[in-house]
mmCIF file of C-alpha atoms in Angstrom:
data_model
loop_
_atom_site.group_PDB
_atom_site.id
_atom_site.type_symbol
_atom_site.label_atom_id
_atom_site.label_comp_id
_atom_site.label_asym_id
_atom_site.label_seq_id
_atom_site.Cartn_x
_atom_site.Cartn_y
_atom_site.Cartn_z
ATOM 1 C CA MET A 1 60.666 133.712 -12.574
ATOM 2 C CA PRO A 2 57.664 133.394 -14.653
ATOM 3 C CA VAL A 3 58.376 131.412 -18.291
ATOM 4 C CA ARG A 4 55.011 133.201 -20.002
ATOM 5 C CA ILE A 5 52.923 136.126 -18.948
ATOM 6 C CA ASP A 6 49.469 136.039 -21.093
ATOM 7 C CA ALA A 7 48.848 139.473 -22.583
ATOM 8 C CA ALA A 8 45.477 140.040 -20.518
ATOM 9 C CA LEU A 9 47.455 140.367 -17.321
ATOM 10 C CA ASP A 10 48.761 143.746 -16.509
ATOM 11 C CA GLY A 11 51.618 141.937 -14.777
ATOM 12 C CA VAL A 12 53.168 139.351 -12.460
ATOM 13 C CA THR A 13 54.350 139.929 -8.577
ATOM 14 C CA MET A 14 56.591 137.485 -6.951
ATOM 15 C CA LYS A 15 57.081 137.598 -3.101
ATOM 16 C CA TRP A 16 59.803 135.677 -1.430
ATOM 17 C CA ASN A 17 58.728 135.563 2.178
ATOM 18 C CA THR A 18 61.449 134.587 4.761
ATOM 19 C CA SER A 19 61.176 133.428 8.713
ATOM 20 C CA SER A 20 63.946 132.941 10.919
ATOM 21 C CA THR A 21 64.203 131.969 14.603
ATOM 22 C CA CYS A 22 66.923 133.640 15.438
ATOM 23 C CA GLU A 23 66.811 135.657 18.698
ATOM 24 C CA ALA A 24 70.426 137.079 18.041
ATOM 25 C CA CYS A 25 70.970 137.918 14.608
ATOM 26 C CA ASN A 26 70.541 141.032 12.352
ATOM 27 C CA THR A 27 68.758 140.421 9.134
ATOM 28 C CA SER A 28 68.735 142.484 6.144
ATOM 29 C CA VAL A 29 66.124 143.546 4.150
ATOM 30 C CA ILE A 30 65.648 141.635 0.901
ATOM 31 C CA ARG A 31 67.613 142.793 -2.009
ATOM 32 C CA TRP A 32 66.291 142.159 -5.814
ATOM 33 C CA ALA A 33 68.581 142.375 -8.874
ATOM 34 C CA ASP A 34 68.091 141.404 -12.109
ATOM 35 C CA ASP A 35 70.407 139.068 -14.428
ATOM 36 C CA PHE A 36 73.159 141.311 -14.704
ATOM 37 C CA ASP A 37 72.864 142.255 -10.606
ATOM 38 C CA ASN A 38 71.484 145.823 -11.136
ATOM 39 C CA ALA A 39 68.970 146.619 -8.555
ATOM 40 C CA ALA A 40 65.686 145.760 -9.928
ATOM 41 C CA GLY A 41 63.250 147.262 -6.873
ATOM 42 C CA ASP A 42 61.778 146.346 -3.685
ATOM 43 C CA SER A 43 59.764 143.427 -5.265
ATOM 44 C CA ALA A 44 59.997 140.961 -8.243
ATOM 45 C CA TYR A 45 57.741 142.847 -10.311
ATOM 46 C CA TRP A 46 57.103 142.152 -14.478
ATOM 47 C CA ASP A 47 55.326 144.528 -16.536
ATOM 48 C CA ALA A 48 53.428 142.132 -19.067
ATOM 49 C CA ASP A 49 54.061 144.531 -21.882
ATOM 50 C CA ASP A 50 57.485 144.989 -21.089
ATOM 51 C CA TRP A 51 58.610 141.098 -20.117
ATOM 52 C CA ASN A 52 61.098 139.057 -22.047
ATOM 53 C CA ALA A 53 61.751 135.584 -20.439
ATOM 54 C CA TYR A 54 65.384 135.779 -21.624
ATOM 55 C CA THR A 55 66.610 138.519 -19.940
ATOM 56 C CA ASP A 56 64.357 139.769 -17.212
ATOM 57 C CA GLY A 57 65.369 137.381 -14.051
ATOM 58 C CA ARG A 58 65.267 138.627 -10.652
ATOM 59 C CA TRP A 59 67.158 137.232 -7.819
ATOM 60 C CA GLY A 60 66.576 138.219 -4.322
ATOM 61 C CA THR A 61 68.899 138.011 -1.333
ATOM 62 C CA ARG A 62 69.114 138.190 2.079
ATOM 63 C CA ALA A 63 71.696 138.351 4.447
ATOM 64 C CA THR A 64 71.150 136.728 8.091
ATOM 65 C CA THR A 65 73.975 137.479 10.551
ATOM 66 C CA TRP A 66 74.697 135.756 13.565
ATOM 67 C CA ASN A 67 75.650 138.318 16.809
ATOM 68 C CA GLY A 68 75.261 135.932 19.752
ATOM 69 C CA THR A 69 77.266 134.365 22.122
ATOM 70 C CA GLY A 70 77.321 130.745 23.405
ATOM 71 C CA LYS A 71 75.387 128.338 21.089
ATOM 72 C CA GLU A 72 71.858 128.729 19.219
ATOM 73 C CA THR A 73 70.256 126.476 16.641
ATOM 74 C CA ILE A 74 68.726 128.801 13.990
ATOM 75 C CA ASP A 75 65.319 127.388 11.894
ATOM 76 C CA LEU A 76 65.476 129.657 8.779
ATOM 77 C CA GLY A 77 62.694 129.077 6.250
ATOM 78 C CA TRP A 78 60.853 130.712 3.031
ATOM 79 C CA SER A 79 58.003 130.469 0.979
ATOM 80 C CA VAL A 80 57.181 131.822 -2.493
ATOM 81 C CA THR A 81 53.901 133.182 -3.490
ATOM 82 C CA ALA A 82 53.047 135.193 -6.333
ATOM 83 C CA SER A 83 49.676 137.695 -7.480
ATOM 84 C CA VAL A 84 48.646 138.897 -10.958
ATOM 85 C CA ASP A 85 47.180 142.357 -11.833
ATOM 86 C CA ALA A 86 44.230 141.682 -14.223
ATOM 87 C CA SER A 87 42.087 144.583 -14.705
ATOM 88 C CA SER A 88 38.672 142.305 -15.080
ATOM 89 C CA ILE A 89 39.468 140.061 -11.372
ATOM 90 C CA PRO A 90 40.729 142.339 -8.415
ATOM 91 C CA SER A 91 43.667 140.190 -7.590
ATOM 92 C CA VAL A 92 44.627 136.480 -7.679
ATOM 93 C CA THR A 93 47.140 134.563 -6.020
ATOM 94 C CA ALA A 94 49.678 131.098 -6.119
ATOM 95 C CA ASP A 95 51.721 129.623 -3.464
ATOM 96 C CA PHE A 96 54.627 127.764 -4.811
ATOM 97 C CA GLY A 97 55.604 126.103 -1.663
ATOM 98 C CA THR A 98 57.977 126.519 1.471
ATOM 99 C CA SER A 99 61.584 126.135 2.063
ATOM 100 C CA GLY A 100 60.915 121.833 3.140
ATOM 101 C CA ILE A 101 59.866 120.028 6.032
ATOM 102 C CA PRO A 102 60.476 121.606 8.919
ATOM 103 C CA GLU A 103 61.237 118.140 11.103
ATOM 104 C CA VAL A 104 64.023 117.597 8.456
ATOM 105 C CA GLN A 105 65.487 121.048 9.244
ATOM 106 C CA GLU A 106 67.801 120.989 6.176
ATOM 107 C CA PHE A 107 68.375 125.195 6.681
ATOM 108 C CA ALA A 108 68.693 125.366 10.673
ATOM 109 C CA PRO A 109 72.289 126.069 10.984
ATOM 110 C CA ARG A 110 73.890 126.142 14.533
ATOM 111 C CA CYS A 111 75.825 129.135 15.451
ATOM 112 C CA ASP A 112 78.317 129.180 18.192
ATOM 113 C CA ASP A 113 81.408 131.291 19.566
ATOM 114 C CA PHE A 114 83.260 128.402 21.438
ATOM 115 C CA VAL A 115 86.539 128.520 19.343
ATOM 116 C CA GLY A 116 88.823 130.907 21.080
ATOM 117 C CA GLY A 117 90.713 133.093 18.815
ATOM 118 C CA SER A 118 88.418 133.225 16.073
ATOM 119 C CA LEU A 119 85.359 134.803 14.777
ATOM 120 C CA PRO A 120 81.902 132.868 15.426
ATOM 121 C CA GLY A 121 80.697 130.345 13.203
ATOM 122 C CA CYS A 122 77.837 128.800 11.710
ATOM 123 C CA VAL A 123 77.603 125.182 10.095
ATOM 124 C CA LEU A 124 74.477 122.852 8.944
ATOM 125 C CA PRO A 125 74.363 120.066 11.038
ATOM 126 C CA PHE A 126 71.815 118.802 9.425
ATOM 127 C CA PHE A 127 72.869 118.274 6.109
ATOM 128 C CA LYS A 128 74.886 115.109 4.590
ATOM 129 C CA PRO A 129 76.646 115.522 1.572
ATOM 130 C CA THR A 130 76.830 112.214 -0.692
ATOM 131 C CA TYR A 131 80.343 111.669 -2.913
ATOM 132 C CA THR A 132 80.513 108.386 -5.022
ATOM 133 C CA VAL A 133 84.134 107.685 -5.757
ATOM 134 C CA ASP A 134 84.606 105.833 -8.906
ATOM 135 C CA THR A 135 86.935 102.813 -7.001
ATOM 136 C CA ASN A 136 88.044 101.090 -10.215
ATOM 137 C CA LYS A 137 89.464 104.522 -11.245
ATOM 138 C CA TYR A 138 90.825 105.363 -7.730
ATOM 139 C CA PRO A 139 91.113 102.814 -5.491
ATOM 140 C CA ALA A 140 93.446 104.256 -3.073
ATOM 141 C CA ALA A 141 90.909 107.053 -2.285
ATOM 142 C CA GLY A 142 87.981 104.647 -2.272
ATOM 143 C CA GLY A 143 89.763 102.586 0.338
ATOM 144 C CA TYR A 144 90.630 105.610 2.539
ATOM 145 C CA TYR A 145 86.623 106.860 2.236
ATOM 146 C CA TRP A 146 86.268 103.103 3.401
ATOM 147 C CA TYR A 147 88.640 103.099 6.322
ATOM 148 C CA MET A 148 87.285 106.358 7.283
ATOM 149 C CA GLN A 149 83.302 105.335 7.553
ATOM 150 C CA GLN A 150 84.453 102.297 9.466
ATOM 151 C CA VAL A 151 86.424 104.790 12.199
ATOM 152 C CA MET A 152 84.434 107.411 12.911
ATOM 153 C CA PRO A 153 81.746 107.199 15.616
ATOM 154 C CA ASP A 154 78.649 108.008 13.524
ATOM 155 C CA HIS A 155 80.122 105.872 10.161
ATOM 156 C CA ALA A 156 79.537 109.029 8.115
ATOM 157 C CA GLY A 157 78.762 107.857 4.812
ATOM 158 C CA SER A 158 77.910 104.303 5.449
ATOM 159 C CA LYS A 159 74.774 102.653 4.737
ATOM 160 C CA ARG A 160 74.908 100.722 8.231
#
């Protein structure tokens, strides 16, 4: 959301450009809502004359649902661009970057239906959370996590 809109501008529009490599997915349209979860139209638009930085937030949501069989790794991505309406110039745009480095694949869920008797599911295999344990305060928990790092095949959480 803009932090300031110059009075010389008529308005600001932000656009959320999403992408997906999923072949077996249903993807919803982007739903824009304000800070109170009220529908906010088809785009994130702020009128320079009516804008309030404290109450005019806009949030975009989009659902991607995997309906495939077998296994599929899906690359999800996004970028944010903005344009301003100004009477003296035709159009000005800004690019606010993308979802990250594609090689890291932080937004690449793997979906499958291999577990029988349950619905298909998705995981984020490239996401590696870190959790710091105060071993002085919780020595048993610290010992347990150390032991698990040693016996797990990939030594998850270990610096080895």
